[in-house]
């Protein structure tokens, strides 16, 4: 496999995936879903904007919800280590021809807007207002007890280009999906923080946001989130799982929020940071990669995603052909 080289001394230091900004149609419905089902803490409401954080997060927000006519994603946030890293990031993306501009973002320090090589709108900052961690405030814990934002998954026709750019920026490739003997990357899992991924790119019409994922403390929190969803009328918003992933190996459950944005709750990730941790390849014809047990995802899980604001969507040259629940059941009956 011809993989881009790993860069151990990157030109600037992204530390982690950190925050996402979405538009929603009904702030009350979204507030109930994210507070009671996912278990986020509402840090602040400012007019038509809600700011949430996970129960262990010591920063102001990891989820920003703004009232809007269409369910879109405005930006994906990444933290960098220092203010100097922001300047170095700007130089890096400018040299790549990726659009950059300085922006004002409430409750954040100096903020850099970047459009990456796949067309994904990013937002980088080194500072955010501090808030108390709620991890031992057990009386405030709700639903899935989402601890912290962990990663994003993106659909794009430009998986290899994205992989090359993010690895040049210091991301480690932990796992990838490609047919044996081929250099055709269909999925890449890239990380900065030492677990399987901060950002994942899969082949598909895009760029679009497939999901944002929050870590849950224990497996039983996934089940409790489902129970709470059912009790509050969000039961039909459980789209996939609970189940076990192949790549990343996590226990997971996927929800669609009231506007259709997809949110994953998961746990049981592993540590990956040492020199000898080489990327692990997966064969897409092995259906254990998407469901080691249980049932595969519905077709809509593979195909539906959130558009980014002002970002055109392109079709991939190679059409995805995943094992869907619909295909699986038809084969079982045949
Ligand atoms: Fe995920």
JSON list of N, CA and C in Angstrom, two decimals, residues 14-22 57 59 61-64 73-80 108 116 120-125 128 148-156 166 171 187-193 195-202 208-215 254 262-264 266 269 301 306 308:
[
{"chain": "A", "resi": 14, "resn": "UNK", "atom": "N", "xyz": [-1.74, 20.77, 15.94]},
{"chain": "A", "resi": 14, "resn": "UNK", "atom": "CA", "xyz": [-3.14, 20.54, 16.31]},
{"chain": "A", "resi": 14, "resn": "UNK", "atom": "C", "xyz": [-3.11, 19.53, 17.46]},
{"chain": "A", "resi": 15, "resn": "UNK", "atom": "N", "xyz": [-3.94, 19.77, 18.47]},
{"chain": "A", "resi": 15, "resn": "UNK", "atom": "CA", "xyz": [-3.97, 18.84, 19.60]},
{"chain": "A", "resi": 15, "resn": "UNK", "atom": "C", "xyz": [-5.15, 17.88, 19.54]},
{"chain": "A", "resi": 16, "resn": "UNK", "atom": "N", "xyz": [-6.28, 18.35, 18.98]},
{"chain": "A", "resi": 16, "resn": "UNK", "atom": "CA", "xyz": [-7.46, 17.47, 19.01]},
{"chain": "A", "resi": 16, "resn": "UNK", "atom": "C", "xyz": [-8.62, 18.09, 18.25]},
{"chain": "A", "resi": 17, "resn": "UNK", "atom": "N", "xyz": [-9.59, 17.24, 17.87]},
{"chain": "A", "resi": 17, "resn": "UNK", "atom": "CA", "xyz": [-10.90, 17.72, 17.43]},
{"chain": "A", "resi": 17, "resn": "UNK", "atom": "C", "xyz": [-11.59, 18.32, 18.65]},
{"chain": "A", "resi": 18, "resn": "UNK", "atom": "N", "xyz": [-12.24, 19.48, 18.50]},
{"chain": "A", "resi": 18, "resn": "UNK", "atom": "CA", "xyz": [-12.67, 20.18, 19.71]},
{"chain": "A", "resi": 18, "resn": "UNK", "atom": "C", "xyz": [-14.10, 20.70, 19.71]},
{"chain": "A", "resi": 19, "resn": "UNK", "atom": "N", "xyz": [-14.60, 21.22, 18.60]},
{"chain": "A", "resi": 19, "resn": "UNK", "atom": "CA", "xyz": [-15.95, 21.78, 18.67]},
{"chain": "A", "resi": 19, "resn": "UNK", "atom": "C", "xyz": [-16.57, 21.85, 17.28]},
{"chain": "A", "resi": 20, "resn": "UNK", "atom": "N", "xyz": [-17.90, 21.81, 17.25]},
{"chain": "A", "resi": 20, "resn": "UNK", "atom": "CA", "xyz": [-18.61, 21.80, 15.98]},
{"chain": "A", "resi": 20, "resn": "UNK", "atom": "C", "xyz": [-19.77, 22.78, 16.08]},
{"chain": "A", "resi": 21, "resn": "UNK", "atom": "N", "xyz": [-20.05, 23.48, 14.98]},
{"chain": "A", "resi": 21, "resn": "UNK", "atom": "CA", "xyz": [-21.15, 24.45, 14.94]},
{"chain": "A", "resi": 21, "resn": "UNK", "atom": "C", "xyz": [-22.19, 23.98, 13.92]},
{"chain": "A", "resi": 22, "resn": "UNK", "atom": "N", "xyz": [-23.43, 23.78, 14.40]},
{"chain": "A", "resi": 22, "resn": "UNK", "atom": "CA", "xyz": [-24.51, 23.28, 13.57]},
{"chain": "A", "resi": 22, "resn": "UNK", "atom": "C", "xyz": [-25.67, 24.26, 13.60]},
{"chain": "A", "resi": 57, "resn": "UNK", "atom": "N", "xyz": [-15.41, 18.26, 30.04]},
{"chain": "A", "resi": 57, "resn": "UNK", "atom": "CA", "xyz": [-14.75, 19.33, 29.29]},
{"chain": "A", "resi": 57, "resn": "UNK", "atom": "C", "xyz": [-14.61, 20.59, 30.15]},
{"chain": "A", "resi": 59, "resn": "UNK", "atom": "N", "xyz": [-13.60, 23.47, 28.95]},
{"chain": "A", "resi": 59, "resn": "UNK", "atom": "CA", "xyz": [-13.68, 24.62, 28.06]},
{"chain": "A", "resi": 59, "resn": "UNK", "atom": "C", "xyz": [-15.15, 24.95, 27.82]},
{"chain": "A", "resi": 61, "resn": "UNK", "atom": "N", "xyz": [-17.25, 25.31, 25.18]},
{"chain": "A", "resi": 61, "resn": "UNK", "atom": "CA", "xyz": [-18.20, 24.60, 24.31]},
{"chain": "A", "resi": 61, "resn": "UNK", "atom": "C", "xyz": [-17.49, 23.59, 23.42]},
{"chain": "A", "resi": 62, "resn": "UNK", "atom": "N", "xyz": [-18.20, 22.52, 23.14]},
{"chain": "A", "resi": 62, "resn": "UNK", "atom": "CA", "xyz": [-17.79, 21.59, 22.08]},
{"chain": "A", "resi": 62, "resn": "UNK", "atom": "C", "xyz": [-18.89, 21.45, 21.04]},
{"chain": "A", "resi": 63, "resn": "UNK", "atom": "N", "xyz": [-20.07, 21.98, 21.36]},
{"chain": "A", "resi": 63, "resn": "UNK", "atom": "CA", "xyz": [-21.18, 21.97, 20.41]},
{"chain": "A", "resi": 63, "resn": "UNK", "atom": "C", "xyz": [-21.86, 23.34, 20.45]},
{"chain": "A", "resi": 64, "resn": "UNK", "atom": "N", "xyz": [-21.96, 23.98, 19.29]},
{"chain": "A", "resi": 64, "resn": "UNK", "atom": "CA", "xyz": [-22.65, 25.26, 19.15]},
{"chain": "A", "resi": 64, "resn": "UNK", "atom": "C", "xyz": [-23.84, 25.04, 18.23]},
{"chain": "A", "resi": 73, "resn": "UNK", "atom": "N", "xyz": [-23.89, 22.33, 8.72]},
{"chain": "A", "resi": 73, "resn": "UNK", "atom": "CA", "xyz": [-22.73, 22.45, 9.60]},
{"chain": "A", "resi": 73, "resn": "UNK", "atom": "C", "xyz": [-21.94, 23.68, 9.16]},
{"chain": "A", "resi": 74, "resn": "UNK", "atom": "N", "xyz": [-21.69, 24.60, 10.10]},
{"chain": "A", "resi": 74, "resn": "UNK", "atom": "CA", "xyz": [-20.93, 25.81, 9.76]},
{"chain": "A", "resi": 74, "resn": "UNK", "atom": "C", "xyz": [-19.44, 25.51, 9.73]},
{"chain": "A", "resi": 75, "resn": "UNK", "atom": "N", "xyz": [-18.93, 24.84, 10.80]},
{"chain": "A", "resi": 75, "resn": "UNK", "atom": "CA", "xyz": [-17.49, 24.58, 10.88]},
{"chain": "A", "resi": 75, "resn": "UNK", "atom": "C", "xyz": [-17.20, 23.43, 11.82]},
{"chain": "A", "resi": 76, "resn": "UNK", "atom": "N", "xyz": [-16.06, 22.79, 11.58]},
{"chain": "A", "resi": 76, "resn": "UNK", "atom": "CA", "xyz": [-15.51, 21.82, 12.51]},
{"chain": "A", "resi": 76, "resn": "UNK", "atom": "C", "xyz": [-14.32, 22.47, 13.21]},
{"chain": "A", "resi": 77, "resn": "UNK", "atom": "N", "xyz": [-14.28, 22.37, 14.52]},
{"chain": "A", "resi": 77, "resn": "UNK", "atom": "CA", "xyz": [-13.22, 23.01, 15.29]},
{"chain": "A", "resi": 77, "resn": "UNK", "atom": "C", "xyz": [-12.08, 22.07, 15.61]},
{"chain": "A", "resi": 78, "resn": "UNK", "atom": "N", "xyz": [-10.88, 22.62, 15.57]},
{"chain": "A", "resi": 78, "resn": "UNK", "atom": "CA", "xyz": [-9.66, 21.92, 16.03]},
{"chain": "A", "resi": 78, "resn": "UNK", "atom": "C", "xyz": [-8.93, 22.86, 16.97]},
{"chain": "A", "resi": 79, "resn": "UNK", "atom": "N", "xyz": [-8.40, 22.31, 18.06]},
{"chain": "A", "resi": 79, "resn": "UNK", "atom": "CA", "xyz": [-7.56, 23.10, 18.94]},
{"chain": "A", "resi": 79, "resn": "UNK", "atom": "C", "xyz": [-6.10, 22.95, 18.51]},
{"chain": "A", "resi": 80, "resn": "UNK", "atom": "N", "xyz": [-5.35, 24.06, 18.60]},
{"chain": "A", "resi": 80, "resn": "UNK", "atom": "CA", "xyz": [-3.89, 24.01, 18.45]},
{"chain": "A", "resi": 80, "resn": "UNK", "atom": "C", "xyz": [-3.29, 24.34, 19.81]},
{"chain": "A", "resi": 108, "resn": "UNK", "atom": "N", "xyz": [-13.95, 32.31, 22.35]},
{"chain": "A", "resi": 108, "resn": "UNK", "atom": "CA", "xyz": [-12.70, 31.73, 21.85]},
{"chain": "A", "resi": 108, "resn": "UNK", "atom": "C", "xyz": [-11.66, 32.83, 21.69]},
{"chain": "A", "resi": 116, "resn": "UNK", "atom": "N", "xyz": [-10.16, 23.18, 4.13]},
{"chain": "A", "resi": 116, "resn": "UNK", "atom": "CA", "xyz": [-9.12, 22.19, 3.87]},
{"chain": "A", "resi": 116, "resn": "UNK", "atom": "C", "xyz": [-9.17, 21.72, 2.41]},
{"chain": "A", "resi": 120, "resn": "UNK", "atom": "N", "xyz": [-13.62, 21.08, 3.43]},
{"chain": "A", "resi": 120, "resn": "UNK", "atom": "CA", "xyz": [-14.24, 21.10, 4.76]},
{"chain": "A", "resi": 120, "resn": "UNK", "atom": "C", "xyz": [-13.88, 22.41, 5.46]},
{"chain": "A", "resi": 121, "resn": "UNK", "atom": "N", "xyz": [-14.89, 23.16, 5.94]},
{"chain": "A", "resi": 121, "resn": "UNK", "atom": "CA", "xyz": [-14.60, 24.40, 6.67]},
{"chain": "A", "resi": 121, "resn": "UNK", "atom": "C", "xyz": [-14.17, 24.10, 8.10]},
{"chain": "A", "resi": 122, "resn": "UNK", "atom": "N", "xyz": [-12.93, 24.47, 8.42]},
{"chain": "A", "resi": 122, "resn": "UNK", "atom": "CA", "xyz": [-12.36, 24.24, 9.75]},
{"chain": "A", "resi": 122, "resn": "UNK", "atom": "C", "xyz": [-12.25, 25.57, 10.51]},
{"chain": "A", "resi": 123, "resn": "UNK", "atom": "N", "xyz": [-12.12, 25.44, 11.83]},
{"chain": "A", "resi": 123, "resn": "UNK", "atom": "CA", "xyz": [-11.92, 26.60, 12.69]},
{"chain": "A", "resi": 123, "resn": "UNK", "atom": "C", "xyz": [-10.88, 26.22, 13.73]},
{"chain": "A", "resi": 124, "resn": "UNK", "atom": "N", "xyz": [-9.74, 26.92, 13.73]},
{"chain": "A", "resi": 124, "resn": "UNK", "atom": "CA", "xyz": [-8.65, 26.59, 14.65]},
{"chain": "A", "resi": 124, "resn": "UNK", "atom": "C", "xyz": [-8.52, 27.69, 15.70]},
{"chain": "A", "resi": 125, "resn": "UNK", "atom": "N", "xyz": [-8.32, 27.29, 16.94]},
{"chain": "A", "resi": 125, "resn": "UNK", "atom": "CA", "xyz": [-8.04, 28.27, 17.98]},
{"chain": "A", "resi": 125, "resn": "UNK", "atom": "C", "xyz": [-7.15, 27.61, 19.04]},
{"chain": "A", "resi": 128, "resn": "UNK", "atom": "N", "xyz": [-9.89, 29.03, 24.73]},
{"chain": "A", "resi": 128, "resn": "UNK", "atom": "CA", "xyz": [-11.34, 29.09, 24.87]},
{"chain": "A", "resi": 128, "resn": "UNK", "atom": "C", "xyz": [-11.62, 29.42, 26.34]},
{"chain": "A", "resi": 148, "resn": "UNK", "atom": "N", "xyz": [-16.74, 13.97, 26.38]},
{"chain": "A", "resi": 148, "resn": "UNK", "atom": "CA", "xyz": [-16.01, 14.96, 25.57]},
{"chain": "A", "resi": 148, "resn": "UNK", "atom": "C", "xyz": [-16.18, 14.64, 24.10]},
{"chain": "A", "resi": 149, "resn": "UNK", "atom": "N", "xyz": [-16.09, 15.69, 23.27]},
{"chain": "A", "resi": 149, "resn": "UNK", "atom": "CA", "xyz": [-16.11, 15.48, 21.84]},
{"chain": "A", "resi": 149, "resn": "UNK", "atom": "C", "xyz": [-14.84, 14.71, 21.46]},
{"chain": "A", "resi": 150, "resn": "UNK", "atom": "N", "xyz": [-15.00, 13.70, 20.61]},
{"chain": "A", "resi": 150, "resn": "UNK", "atom": "CA", "xyz": [-13.84, 12.88, 20.27]},
{"chain": "A", "resi": 150, "resn": "UNK", "atom": "C", "xyz": [-13.43, 13.00, 18.81]},
{"chain": "A", "resi": 151, "resn": "UNK", "atom": "N", "xyz": [-14.38, 12.91, 17.88]},
{"chain": "A", "resi": 151, "resn": "UNK", "atom": "CA", "xyz": [-13.99, 12.90, 16.46]},
{"chain": "A", "resi": 151, "resn": "UNK", "atom": "C", "xyz": [-15.14, 13.27, 15.54]},
{"chain": "A", "resi": 152, "resn": "UNK", "atom": "N", "xyz": [-14.75, 13.51, 14.28]},
{"chain": "A", "resi": 152, "resn": "UNK", "atom": "CA", "xyz": [-15.70, 13.77, 13.20]},
{"chain": "A", "resi": 152, "resn": "UNK", "atom": "C", "xyz": [-15.50, 12.72, 12.13]},
{"chain": "A", "resi": 153, "resn": "UNK", "atom": "N", "xyz": [-16.57, 12.42, 11.39]},
{"chain": "A", "resi": 153, "resn": "UNK", "atom": "CA", "xyz": [-16.43, 11.61, 10.18]},
{"chain": "A", "resi": 153, "resn": "UNK", "atom": "C", "xyz": [-17.01, 12.40, 9.01]},
{"chain": "A", "resi": 154, "resn": "UNK", "atom": "N", "xyz": [-16.24, 12.42, 7.91]},
{"chain": "A", "resi": 154, "resn": "UNK", "atom": "CA", "xyz": [-16.55, 13.22, 6.74]},
{"chain": "A", "resi": 154, "resn": "UNK", "atom": "C", "xyz": [-16.71, 12.29, 5.53]},
{"chain": "A", "resi": 155, "resn": "UNK", "atom": "N", "xyz": [-17.69, 12.57, 4.70]},
{"chain": "A", "resi": 155, "resn": "UNK", "atom": "CA", "xyz": [-17.78, 11.92, 3.39]},
{"chain": "A", "resi": 155, "resn": "UNK", "atom": "C", "xyz": [-17.16, 12.85, 2.36]},
{"chain": "A", "resi": 156, "resn": "UNK", "atom": "N", "xyz": [-16.33, 12.28, 1.49]},
{"chain": "A", "resi": 156, "resn": "UNK", "atom": "CA", "xyz": [-15.66, 13.09, 0.47]},
{"chain": "A", "resi": 156, "resn": "UNK", "atom": "C", "xyz": [-15.22, 12.21, -0.69]},
{"chain": "A", "resi": 166, "resn": "UNK", "atom": "N", "xyz": [-3.68, 15.96, 5.77]},
{"chain": "A", "resi": 166, "resn": "UNK", "atom": "CA", "xyz": [-3.73, 15.86, 7.24]},
{"chain": "A", "resi": 166, "resn": "UNK", "atom": "C", "xyz": [-2.48, 15.19, 7.80]},
{"chain": "A", "resi": 171, "resn": "UNK", "atom": "N", "xyz": [-1.03, 14.58, 11.45]},
{"chain": "A", "resi": 171, "resn": "UNK", "atom": "CA", "xyz": [-1.96, 13.53, 11.88]},
{"chain": "A", "resi": 171, "resn": "UNK", "atom": "C", "xyz": [-1.34, 12.16, 11.61]},
{"chain": "A", "resi": 187, "resn": "UNK", "atom": "N", "xyz": [-11.37, 4.67, 3.00]},
{"chain": "A", "resi": 187, "resn": "UNK", "atom": "CA", "xyz": [-11.62, 5.24, 4.32]},
{"chain": "A", "resi": 187, "resn": "UNK", "atom": "C", "xyz": [-10.30, 5.39, 5.06]},
{"chain": "A", "resi": 188, "resn": "UNK", "atom": "N", "xyz": [-10.11, 6.52, 5.75]},
{"chain": "A", "resi": 188, "resn": "UNK", "atom": "CA", "xyz": [-8.88, 6.73, 6.53]},
{"chain": "A", "resi": 188, "resn": "UNK", "atom": "C", "xyz": [-9.24, 7.29, 7.90]},
{"chain": "A", "resi": 189, "resn": "UNK", "atom": "N", "xyz": [-8.53, 6.81, 8.92]},
{"chain": "A", "resi": 189, "resn": "UNK", "atom": "CA", "xyz": [-8.76, 7.21, 10.31]},
{"chain": "A", "resi": 189, "resn": "UNK", "atom": "C", "xyz": [-7.49, 7.92, 10.78]},
{"chain": "A", "resi": 190, "resn": "UNK", "atom": "N", "xyz": [-7.64, 9.21, 11.09]},
{"chain": "A", "resi": 190, "resn": "UNK", "atom": "CA", "xyz": [-6.48, 10.07, 11.36]},
{"chain": "A", "resi": 190, "resn": "UNK", "atom": "C", "xyz": [-6.58, 10.68, 12.75]},
{"chain": "A", "resi": 191, "resn": "UNK", "atom": "N", "xyz": [-5.45, 10.70, 13.46]},
{"chain": "A", "resi": 191, "resn": "UNK", "atom": "CA", "xyz": [-5.52, 11.18, 14.84]},
{"chain": "A", "resi": 191, "resn": "UNK", "atom": "C", "xyz": [-4.34, 12.03, 15.23]},
{"chain": "A", "resi": 192, "resn": "UNK", "atom": "N", "xyz": [-4.61, 12.94, 16.19]},
{"chain": "A", "resi": 192, "resn": "UNK", "atom": "CA", "xyz": [-3.56, 13.73, 16.83]},
{"chain": "A", "resi": 192, "resn": "UNK", "atom": "C", "xyz": [-3.46, 13.46, 18.32]},
{"chain": "A", "resi": 193, "resn": "UNK", "atom": "N", "xyz": [-4.53, 12.98, 18.95]},
{"chain": "A", "resi": 193, "resn": "UNK", "atom": "CA", "xyz": [-4.55, 12.97, 20.41]},
{"chain": "A", "resi": 193, "resn": "UNK", "atom": "C", "xyz": [-4.20, 11.61, 21.02]},
{"chain": "A", "resi": 195, "resn": "UNK", "atom": "N", "xyz": [-5.60, 8.47, 20.36]},
{"chain": "A", "resi": 195, "resn": "UNK", "atom": "CA", "xyz": [-6.55, 7.36, 20.25]},
{"chain": "A", "resi": 195, "resn": "UNK", "atom": "C", "xyz": [-6.91, 7.20, 18.76]},
{"chain": "A", "resi": 196, "resn": "UNK", "atom": "N", "xyz": [-7.76, 6.27, 18.37]},
{"chain": "A", "resi": 196, "resn": "UNK", "atom": "CA", "xyz": [-7.83, 5.93, 16.94]},
{"chain": "A", "resi": 196, "resn": "UNK", "atom": "C", "xyz": [-8.12, 7.06, 15.96]},
{"chain": "A", "resi": 197, "resn": "UNK", "atom": "N", "xyz": [-8.92, 8.05, 16.34]},
{"chain": "A", "resi": 197, "resn": "UNK", "atom": "CA", "xyz": [-9.14, 9.10, 15.35]},
{"chain": "A", "resi": 197, "resn": "UNK", "atom": "C", "xyz": [-9.66, 10.40, 15.96]},
{"chain": "A", "resi": 198, "resn": "UNK", "atom": "N", "xyz": [-9.24, 11.50, 15.31]},
{"chain": "A", "resi": 198, "resn": "UNK", "atom": "CA", "xyz": [-9.86, 12.81, 15.50]},
{"chain": "A", "resi": 198, "resn": "UNK", "atom": "C", "xyz": [-10.73, 13.17, 14.30]},
{"chain": "A", "resi": 199, "resn": "UNK", "atom": "N", "xyz": [-10.30, 12.73, 13.11]},
{"chain": "A", "resi": 199, "resn": "UNK", "atom": "CA", "xyz": [-11.10, 12.98, 11.91]},
{"chain": "A", "resi": 199, "resn": "UNK", "atom": "C", "xyz": [-10.97, 11.77, 10.99]},
{"chain": "A", "resi": 200, "resn": "UNK", "atom": "N", "xyz": [-12.10, 11.40, 10.42]},
{"chain": "A", "resi": 200, "resn": "UNK", "atom": "CA", "xyz": [-12.20, 10.21, 9.56]},
{"chain": "A", "resi": 200, "resn": "UNK", "atom": "C", "xyz": [-12.77, 10.67, 8.22]},
{"chain": "A", "resi": 201, "resn": "UNK", "atom": "N", "xyz": [-12.18, 10.18, 7.15]},
{"chain": "A", "resi": 201, "resn": "UNK", "atom": "CA", "xyz": [-12.70, 10.49, 5.81]},
{"chain": "A", "resi": 201, "resn": "UNK", "atom": "C", "xyz": [-13.11, 9.19, 5.15]},
{"chain": "A", "resi": 202, "resn": "UNK", "atom": "N", "xyz": [-14.33, 9.16, 4.60]},
{"chain": "A", "resi": 202, "resn": "UNK", "atom": "CA", "xyz": [-14.82, 8.01, 3.85]},
{"chain": "A", "resi": 202, "resn": "UNK", "atom": "C", "xyz": [-15.22, 8.46, 2.45]},
{"chain": "A", "resi": 208, "resn": "UNK", "atom": "N", "xyz": [-19.34, 16.28, 3.14]},
{"chain": "A", "resi": 208, "resn": "UNK", "atom": "CA", "xyz": [-20.49, 16.39, 4.05]},
{"chain": "A", "resi": 208, "resn": "UNK", "atom": "C", "xyz": [-20.07, 15.79, 5.40]},
{"chain": "A", "resi": 209, "resn": "UNK", "atom": "N", "xyz": [-20.71, 16.28, 6.46]},
{"chain": "A", "resi": 209, "resn": "UNK", "atom": "CA", "xyz": [-20.44, 15.77, 7.80]},
{"chain": "A", "resi": 209, "resn": "UNK", "atom": "C", "xyz": [-21.30, 14.54, 8.04]},
{"chain": "A", "resi": 210, "resn": "UNK", "atom": "N", "xyz": [-20.65, 13.37, 8.17]},
{"chain": "A", "resi": 210, "resn": "UNK", "atom": "CA", "xyz": [-21.40, 12.15, 8.45]},
{"chain": "A", "resi": 210, "resn": "UNK", "atom": "C", "xyz": [-21.82, 12.09, 9.90]},
{"chain": "A", "resi": 211, "resn": "UNK", "atom": "N", "xyz": [-20.89, 12.31, 10.81]},
{"chain": "A", "resi": 211, "resn": "UNK", "atom": "CA", "xyz": [-21.29, 12.38, 12.22]},
{"chain": "A", "resi": 211, "resn": "UNK", "atom": "C", "xyz": [-20.22, 13.07, 13.06]},
{"chain": "A", "resi": 212, "resn": "UNK", "atom": "N", "xyz": [-20.68, 13.51, 14.21]},
{"chain": "A", "resi": 212, "resn": "UNK", "atom": "CA", "xyz": [-19.79, 13.97, 15.28]},
{"chain": "A", "resi": 212, "resn": "UNK", "atom": "C", "xyz": [-19.96, 12.98, 16.43]},
{"chain": "A", "resi": 213, "resn": "UNK", "atom": "N", "xyz": [-18.85, 12.65, 17.10]},
{"chain": "A", "resi": 213, "resn": "UNK", "atom": "CA", "xyz": [-18.89, 11.58, 18.11]},
{"chain": "A", "resi": 213, "resn": "UNK", "atom": "C", "xyz": [-18.45, 12.10, 19.47]},
{"chain": "A", "resi": 214, "resn": "UNK", "atom": "N", "xyz": [-19.21, 11.69, 20.47]},
{"chain": "A", "resi": 214, "resn": "UNK", "atom": "CA", "xyz": [-18.87, 11.97, 21.88]},
{"chain": "A", "resi": 214, "resn": "UNK", "atom": "C", "xyz": [-18.55, 10.67, 22.59]},
{"chain": "A", "resi": 215, "resn": "UNK", "atom": "N", "xyz": [-17.56, 10.73, 23.47]},
{"chain": "A", "resi": 215, "resn": "UNK", "atom": "CA", "xyz": [-17.19, 9.60, 24.31]},
{"chain": "A", "resi": 215, "resn": "UNK", "atom": "C", "xyz": [-18.18, 9.47, 25.47]},
{"chain": "A", "resi": 254, "resn": "UNK", "atom": "N", "xyz": [-25.67, 5.27, 17.25]},
{"chain": "A", "resi": 254, "resn": "UNK", "atom": "CA", "xyz": [-25.84, 6.50, 16.46]},
{"chain": "A", "resi": 254, "resn": "UNK", "atom": "C", "xyz": [-27.27, 7.01, 16.60]},
{"chain": "A", "resi": 262, "resn": "UNK", "atom": "N", "xyz": [-26.25, 13.71, 12.60]},
{"chain": "A", "resi": 262, "resn": "UNK", "atom": "CA", "xyz": [-25.96, 12.39, 13.19]},
{"chain": "A", "resi": 262, "resn": "UNK", "atom": "C", "xyz": [-24.93, 12.54, 14.32]},
{"chain": "A", "resi": 263, "resn": "UNK", "atom": "N", "xyz": [-25.24, 11.93, 15.46]},
{"chain": "A", "resi": 263, "resn": "UNK", "atom": "CA", "xyz": [-24.37, 11.98, 16.64]},
{"chain": "A", "resi": 263, "resn": "UNK", "atom": "C", "xyz": [-24.09, 10.55, 17.09]},
{"chain": "A", "resi": 264, "resn": "UNK", "atom": "N", "xyz": [-22.82, 10.25, 17.28]},
{"chain": "A", "resi": 264, "resn": "UNK", "atom": "CA", "xyz": [-22.42, 8.94, 17.80]},
{"chain": "A", "resi": 264, "resn": "UNK", "atom": "C", "xyz": [-22.04, 9.07, 19.27]},
{"chain": "A", "resi": 266, "resn": "UNK", "atom": "N", "xyz": [-20.02, 6.61, 21.97]},
{"chain": "A", "resi": 266, "resn": "UNK", "atom": "CA", "xyz": [-19.19, 5.41, 21.87]},
{"chain": "A", "resi": 266, "resn": "UNK", "atom": "C", "xyz": [-18.29, 5.34, 23.10]},
{"chain": "A", "resi": 269, "resn": "UNK", "atom": "N", "xyz": [-12.35, 2.95, 23.11]},
{"chain": "A", "resi": 269, "resn": "UNK", "atom": "CA", "xyz": [-11.26, 3.16, 22.17]},
{"chain": "A", "resi": 269, "resn": "UNK", "atom": "C", "xyz": [-9.93, 2.70, 22.75]},
{"chain": "A", "resi": 301, "resn": "UNK", "atom": "N", "xyz": [-27.82, 5.30, 6.65]},
{"chain": "A", "resi": 301, "resn": "UNK", "atom": "CA", "xyz": [-26.66, 5.60, 7.50]},
{"chain": "A", "resi": 301, "resn": "UNK", "atom": "C", "xyz": [-25.44, 5.86, 6.62]},
{"chain": "A", "resi": 306, "resn": "UNK", "atom": "N", "xyz": [-24.83, 15.65, 6.70]},
{"chain": "A", "resi": 306, "resn": "UNK", "atom": "CA", "xyz": [-25.10, 17.10, 6.83]},
{"chain": "A", "resi": 306, "resn": "UNK", "atom": "C", "xyz": [-24.21, 17.88, 5.88]},
{"chain": "A", "resi": 308, "resn": "UNK", "atom": "N", "xyz": [-22.18, 21.17, 4.50]},
{"chain": "A", "resi": 308, "resn": "UNK", "atom": "CA", "xyz": [-21.49, 22.32, 5.08]},
{"chain": "A", "resi": 308, "resn": "UNK", "atom": "C", "xyz": [-22.02, 23.60, 4.43]}
]
